Amino acid sequence: MADVAERAGVSRALVSIVFRDQPGASRETRERVLRVADEIGYRPDNAARLLARGRSRTLGVMFTAHQTFHADLLEGIYGEAERLGYEVLLSATAPGRGEAKAVESLLGHRCEAVIMLGTGAETAELDALGRRTVAVAVGRRVSGARVDSVHTAESKGIRQAMDHLVELGHRRVVHIDGGKGPGSAERRRAYRAAMRRHGLGDEARVIPGDHTEQSGIEAGRLLLAERDSGLPVPTAVLAGNDRCAMGLLMALTRAGVEVPRDLSVVGYDDSHLSHLMPIGLTTVRQDAVLMAEYAVRFAVERLDDPDSAPREAVLDPKLVVRGTSGPPPADG
């Protein structure tokens, strides 16, 4: 700022007024100061100025690398944060880099609040974090912890998917489990409940898995091996999420199985990749933009009122029918 002031022939205080966009400088002076700053490559350090006031106005976001639905959520988070005057700082979890390290990195960079996408932390861990800083969990239900949460009504989404498959005529529907992934326990329970409700409880089967393409590939290989052994095969598969469903479709396509003629597949999330495939994926849509908006607003509002009770936003899902679901084969 001293260099700008010297070259522009004004005081440092006047340079500060210009960059804070405060009254006290003429239009000609403002233009001259900004032109000189541009010539010497000076940019005001907004972060330093905010920290001097005890604020960073930065929201930290923990997400999982390669999780496509998290990418959709991040787009919404950036938009809402900018609208409310906040910056966003990202920290990813990955093999060898767990949630605790990702969150501590955000706090170390003076983020005022932490938004956790798809956290798998225990309730006690979330409660401890919520007592240290403002925290919001996205993608799962949280009870008994001092954090706000935003998630979809998982059971309603699974019920829509199962009703769709049963109405098409499917009776042998298997579910690829999401393991410890966010919402997996609720989806698993809802699948079993839907099978019982349709009088298909004896046909219910859960294949262990997780929220990755590899999980879908392995489940596909298992089902193909059972088919080759002469065992009864399902006519439809409800995958734990879209990534798992895509892995399953890869395995089936490579083996010559036609979807949905031979087997119907339904995912969960409606991530941006689900409708970019050669055959669109039937899936349960979570409104990523609305989830992101709730998460950002919860974080910002709690910064203004840190003693308020934890809040929970439960959003309605919607089944999106595309090309991977159809009637079961005639012999199914």
Coordinates of C-alpha atoms in Angstrom, one line a residue:
M1 CA 0.0 0.0 0.0
A2 CA 2.9 2.3 0.7
D3 CA 4.3 1.7 -2.8
V4 CA 0.9 2.4 -4.4
A5 CA 0.6 5.6 -2.3
E6 CA 4.0 6.8 -3.4
R7 CA 3.5 6.2 -7.1
A8 CA 0.0 7.6 -7.1
G9 CA 1.1 10.7 -5.1
V10 CA -1.4 10.2 -2.3
S11 CA -1.4 9.2 1.3
R12 CA -1.5 5.5 2.4
A13 CA -4.7 6.3 4.3
L14 CA -6.3 7.4 1.0
V15 CA -5.2 4.2 -0.7
S16 CA -6.9 2.3 2.2
I17 CA -10.1 4.3 1.7
V18 CA -10.1 3.4 -2.0
F19 CA -9.6 -0.3 -1.5
R20 CA -12.2 -0.4 1.3
D21 CA -14.6 1.4 -1.1
Q22 CA -15.3 4.1 1.5
P23 CA -16.2 7.7 0.9
G24 CA -13.4 10.3 1.0
A25 CA -11.7 10.0 -2.4
S26 CA -12.6 11.6 -5.7
R27 CA -13.4 9.5 -8.8
E28 CA -10.2 10.7 -10.4
T29 CA -8.1 9.7 -7.3
R30 CA -9.8 6.3 -7.2
E31 CA -9.1 5.6 -10.8
R32 CA -5.4 6.7 -10.4
V33 CA -4.9 4.5 -7.3
L34 CA -6.5 1.5 -8.9
R35 CA -4.5 2.0 -12.1
V36 CA -1.2 2.2 -10.2
A37 CA -2.1 -0.9 -8.1
D38 CA -2.8 -2.8 -11.3
E39 CA 0.5 -1.7 -12.8
I40 CA 2.6 -2.9 -9.9
G41 CA 0.4 -6.1 -9.4
Y42 CA -0.9 -5.1 -5.9
R43 CA -4.0 -6.8 -4.6
P44 CA -5.5 -6.1 -1.2
D45 CA -5.2 -9.0 1.2
N46 CA -8.9 -9.4 2.1
A47 CA -8.2 -12.5 4.3
A48 CA -5.7 -10.5 6.4
R49 CA -8.1 -7.6 6.8
L50 CA -10.9 -9.9 7.9
L51 CA -8.6 -11.7 10.4
A52 CA -7.6 -8.4 11.9
R53 CA -11.3 -8.0 12.7
G54 CA -11.5 -11.4 14.2
R55 CA -13.4 -12.9 11.2
S56 CA -12.3 -15.0 8.2
R57 CA -15.7 -15.3 6.6
T58 CA -14.6 -18.6 5.2
L59 CA -16.5 -21.9 5.3
G60 CA -14.5 -25.1 5.3
V61 CA -15.9 -28.0 3.4
M62 CA -14.8 -31.6 3.9
F63 CA -15.6 -33.9 1.0
T64 CA -14.5 -37.2 -0.5
A65 CA -12.3 -37.3 -3.5
H66 CA -13.9 -39.0 -6.6
Q67 CA -17.4 -38.9 -5.0
T68 CA -19.4 -37.5 -7.9
F69 CA -22.4 -36.4 -5.8
H70 CA -20.1 -34.4 -3.6
A71 CA -19.0 -32.5 -6.7
D72 CA -22.7 -31.6 -7.3
L73 CA -23.0 -30.4 -3.7
L74 CA -19.9 -28.3 -4.0
E75 CA -21.3 -26.4 -6.9
G76 CA -24.3 -25.4 -4.8
I77 CA -22.2 -24.6 -1.7
Y78 CA -20.1 -22.1 -3.7
G79 CA -23.1 -20.4 -5.1
E80 CA -24.9 -19.9 -1.8
A81 CA -21.7 -19.0 0.1
E82 CA -20.9 -16.3 -2.4
R83 CA -24.4 -14.9 -2.2
L84 CA -24.0 -14.6 1.6
G85 CA -20.5 -13.1 1.4
Y86 CA -18.4 -16.1 2.4
E87 CA -15.4 -17.8 0.8
V88 CA -15.1 -21.6 0.6
L89 CA -12.1 -23.7 1.4
L90 CA -12.0 -27.4 0.5
S91 CA -10.3 -30.3 2.3
A92 CA -10.6 -33.8 0.9
T93 CA -10.6 -37.2 2.5
A94 CA -8.7 -39.9 0.6
P95 CA -6.9 -43.2 1.3
G96 CA -4.5 -42.4 4.0
R97 CA -6.2 -39.0 4.8
G98 CA -9.1 -39.5 7.1
E99 CA -11.8 -37.1 8.2
A100 CA -10.1 -35.9 11.3
K101 CA -7.1 -34.7 9.3
A102 CA -9.3 -33.1 6.7
V103 CA -11.3 -31.2 9.3
E104 CA -8.2 -30.1 11.3
S105 CA -6.7 -28.7 8.1
L106 CA -9.8 -26.5 7.7
L107 CA -9.7 -25.3 11.2
G108 CA -6.0 -24.6 10.9
H109 CA -6.8 -22.3 8.1
R110 CA -9.2 -20.3 10.3
C111 CA -12.4 -21.5 8.7
E112 CA -15.3 -20.2 10.8
A113 CA -17.5 -23.2 10.2
V114 CA -17.1 -26.7 8.8
I115 CA -19.5 -28.4 6.4
M116 CA -19.0 -32.2 6.2
L117 CA -20.2 -34.0 3.1
G118 CA -21.0 -37.6 3.8
T119 CA -19.3 -37.8 7.1
G120 CA -19.0 -41.3 8.7
A121 CA -17.8 -40.0 12.1
E122 CA -19.4 -41.4 15.3
T123 CA -22.0 -39.3 17.1
A124 CA -19.6 -38.6 19.9
E125 CA -16.9 -37.3 17.5
L126 CA -19.4 -35.0 15.8
D127 CA -20.7 -33.7 19.1
A128 CA -17.1 -32.9 20.2
L129 CA -16.5 -31.1 16.9
G130 CA -19.8 -29.2 17.3
R131 CA -18.7 -27.9 20.7
R132 CA -15.4 -26.6 19.2
T133 CA -16.8 -24.9 16.1
V134 CA -19.8 -24.5 14.0
A135 CA -20.4 -27.8 12.1
V136 CA -23.0 -29.1 9.6
A137 CA -23.3 -32.7 8.5
V138 CA -24.7 -33.3 5.0
G139 CA -26.0 -36.6 3.7
R140 CA -26.9 -38.3 7.0
R141 CA -29.1 -38.1 10.0
V142 CA -27.4 -37.0 13.2
S143 CA -29.1 -37.2 16.6
G144 CA -27.6 -36.4 20.0
A145 CA -24.8 -34.2 18.6
R146 CA -24.3 -30.5 18.6
V147 CA -24.3 -30.2 14.9
D148 CA -26.9 -29.2 12.3
S149 CA -27.7 -31.8 9.6
V150 CA -29.2 -31.9 6.1
H151 CA -30.2 -35.1 4.4
T152 CA -32.8 -36.7 2.2
A153 CA -35.7 -38.9 3.5
E154 CA -33.9 -42.1 2.6
S155 CA -36.7 -44.5 3.3
K156 CA -39.1 -42.5 1.1
G157 CA -36.6 -42.6 -1.8
I158 CA -36.1 -46.4 -1.5
R159 CA -39.8 -46.9 -1.2
Q160 CA -40.3 -45.0 -4.5
A161 CA -37.7 -47.2 -6.2
M162 CA -39.1 -50.4 -4.9
D163 CA -42.6 -49.5 -5.8
H164 CA -41.5 -48.8 -9.4
L165 CA -39.7 -52.1 -9.7
V166 CA -42.6 -54.1 -8.3
E167 CA -45.1 -52.3 -10.5
L168 CA -43.0 -53.4 -13.5
G169 CA -43.4 -57.0 -12.3
H170 CA -40.1 -57.7 -10.5
R171 CA -40.1 -60.0 -7.5
R172 CA -36.4 -61.0 -7.2
V173 CA -34.9 -57.7 -6.3
V174 CA -31.5 -57.6 -4.6
H175 CA -29.8 -54.6 -2.9
I176 CA -26.1 -53.8 -3.0
D177 CA -25.3 -52.4 0.4
G178 CA -23.5 -49.1 0.8
G179 CA -21.5 -50.3 3.8
K180 CA -20.7 -47.5 6.2
G181 CA -21.5 -44.8 3.6
P182 CA -23.9 -42.0 4.5
G183 CA -27.5 -43.1 4.5
S184 CA -26.6 -46.7 3.9
A185 CA -28.2 -48.1 7.1
E186 CA -31.5 -46.2 6.3
R187 CA -31.5 -47.4 2.7
R188 CA -30.8 -51.0 3.8
R189 CA -33.7 -51.0 6.3
A190 CA -36.0 -49.4 3.9
Y191 CA -35.2 -52.0 1.2
R192 CA -36.0 -54.8 3.6
A193 CA -39.2 -53.1 4.8
A194 CA -40.3 -52.5 1.2
M195 CA -39.8 -56.2 0.3
R196 CA -41.9 -57.3 3.3
R197 CA -44.6 -54.7 2.4
H198 CA -44.9 -56.2 -1.1
G199 CA -45.0 -59.7 0.3
L200 CA -41.5 -60.5 -0.9
G201 CA -39.7 -60.8 2.4
D202 CA -38.4 -64.3 1.6
E203 CA -36.8 -63.0 -1.6
A204 CA -34.9 -60.1 0.2
R205 CA -31.2 -60.3 -0.3
V206 CA -28.5 -57.7 0.6
I207 CA -25.1 -58.0 -1.1
P208 CA -22.2 -56.4 1.0
G209 CA -20.7 -53.4 -0.7
D210 CA -19.9 -49.7 -0.5
H211 CA -20.4 -46.5 -2.4
T212 CA -17.8 -47.1 -5.1
E213 CA -17.7 -48.4 -8.7
Q214 CA -15.5 -51.3 -7.6
S215 CA -18.3 -52.4 -5.3
G216 CA -20.7 -52.6 -8.2
I217 CA -18.2 -54.5 -10.4
E218 CA -17.6 -57.1 -7.7
A219 CA -21.4 -57.5 -7.1
G220 CA -21.9 -57.9 -10.8
R221 CA -19.2 -60.6 -11.0
L222 CA -20.8 -62.4 -8.1
L223 CA -24.2 -62.4 -9.8
L224 CA -22.7 -63.5 -13.1
A225 CA -20.9 -66.4 -11.4
E226 CA -24.2 -67.5 -9.7
R227 CA -26.0 -67.4 -13.1
D228 CA -23.3 -69.5 -14.7
S229 CA -23.6 -72.0 -11.8
G230 CA -27.3 -72.4 -12.5
L231 CA -28.5 -70.5 -9.4
P232 CA -31.6 -68.3 -9.6
V233 CA -30.6 -64.8 -10.5
P234 CA -32.4 -61.5 -9.6
T235 CA -34.3 -59.6 -12.3
A236 CA -33.5 -56.2 -10.7
V237 CA -30.8 -54.7 -8.5
L238 CA -31.1 -51.7 -6.3
A239 CA -27.6 -50.2 -5.9
G240 CA -26.4 -48.3 -2.8
N241 CA -25.7 -45.2 -4.9
D242 CA -25.0 -44.2 -8.5
R243 CA -21.3 -45.0 -8.5
C244 CA -22.1 -48.5 -7.4
A245 CA -24.8 -48.8 -10.0
M246 CA -22.3 -47.7 -12.7
G247 CA -19.8 -50.3 -11.7
L248 CA -22.5 -52.9 -11.9
L249 CA -23.5 -51.8 -15.4
M250 CA -19.9 -52.0 -16.5
A251 CA -19.6 -55.6 -15.3
L252 CA -22.9 -56.6 -16.9
T253 CA -22.2 -54.9 -20.2
R254 CA -18.8 -56.7 -20.5
A255 CA -20.5 -60.0 -19.9
G256 CA -23.1 -59.4 -22.6
V257 CA -26.0 -58.8 -20.3
E258 CA -28.5 -56.4 -21.7
V259 CA -30.0 -53.8 -19.4
P260 CA -32.9 -53.5 -18.8
R261 CA -34.0 -56.5 -21.0
D262 CA -32.1 -59.1 -18.9
L263 CA -31.7 -57.1 -15.6
S264 CA -33.0 -53.8 -14.3
V265 CA -30.7 -51.5 -12.3
V266 CA -31.6 -48.6 -10.1
G267 CA -29.2 -46.2 -8.4
Y268 CA -29.4 -43.5 -5.7
D269 CA -28.3 -39.8 -5.9
D270 CA -28.9 -38.7 -9.5
S271 CA -25.4 -37.4 -9.7
H272 CA -24.4 -35.5 -12.8
L273 CA -22.9 -38.6 -14.4
S274 CA -26.1 -40.7 -14.1
H275 CA -27.6 -39.1 -17.3
L276 CA -24.4 -38.9 -19.3
M277 CA -24.1 -42.6 -19.9
P278 CA -25.1 -44.3 -23.2
I279 CA -28.2 -45.6 -21.4
G280 CA -29.5 -43.2 -18.7
L281 CA -29.6 -44.5 -15.2
T282 CA -32.9 -44.8 -13.3
T283 CA -32.1 -43.4 -9.9
V284 CA -33.5 -41.7 -6.8
R285 CA -32.7 -38.0 -7.0
Q286 CA -31.3 -36.0 -4.1
D287 CA -31.6 -32.2 -4.7
A288 CA -27.9 -31.3 -4.4
V289 CA -28.5 -27.6 -4.8
L290 CA -31.1 -27.4 -2.1
M291 CA -29.1 -29.5 0.3
A292 CA -26.1 -27.2 -0.3
E293 CA -28.2 -24.1 0.3
Y294 CA -29.5 -25.5 3.6
A295 CA -26.0 -26.5 4.7
V296 CA -24.6 -23.0 4.1
R297 CA -27.5 -21.2 5.6
F298 CA -27.4 -23.4 8.7
A299 CA -23.6 -22.7 9.1
V300 CA -24.0 -18.9 8.7
E301 CA -27.0 -18.6 10.9
R302 CA -25.3 -20.6 13.7
L303 CA -22.3 -18.2 13.5
D304 CA -24.8 -15.5 14.4
D305 CA -26.6 -17.5 17.1
P306 CA -24.1 -20.2 18.4
D307 CA -26.3 -21.2 21.3
S308 CA -29.4 -22.2 19.2
A309 CA -30.5 -25.8 19.2
P310 CA -29.3 -28.1 16.5
R311 CA -31.5 -28.2 13.4
E312 CA -32.3 -30.9 10.9
A313 CA -33.5 -30.4 7.3
V314 CA -35.0 -33.5 5.7
L315 CA -35.6 -33.1 2.0
D316 CA -37.9 -35.1 -0.3
P317 CA -36.3 -37.4 -2.9
K318 CA -37.7 -38.1 -6.3
L319 CA -37.5 -41.2 -8.5
V320 CA -36.1 -40.4 -11.9
V321 CA -37.0 -43.1 -14.4
R322 CA -34.6 -43.5 -17.3
G323 CA -33.4 -46.4 -19.4
T324 CA -32.0 -49.0 -17.0
S325 CA -35.4 -50.2 -15.6
G326 CA -38.0 -52.2 -17.4
P327 CA -40.2 -55.3 -17.1
P328 CA -38.5 -58.5 -16.0
P329 CA -37.6 -61.1 -18.7
A330 CA -40.4 -63.4 -19.7
D331 CA -38.8 -66.3 -17.8
G332 CA -38.1 -64.2 -14.7

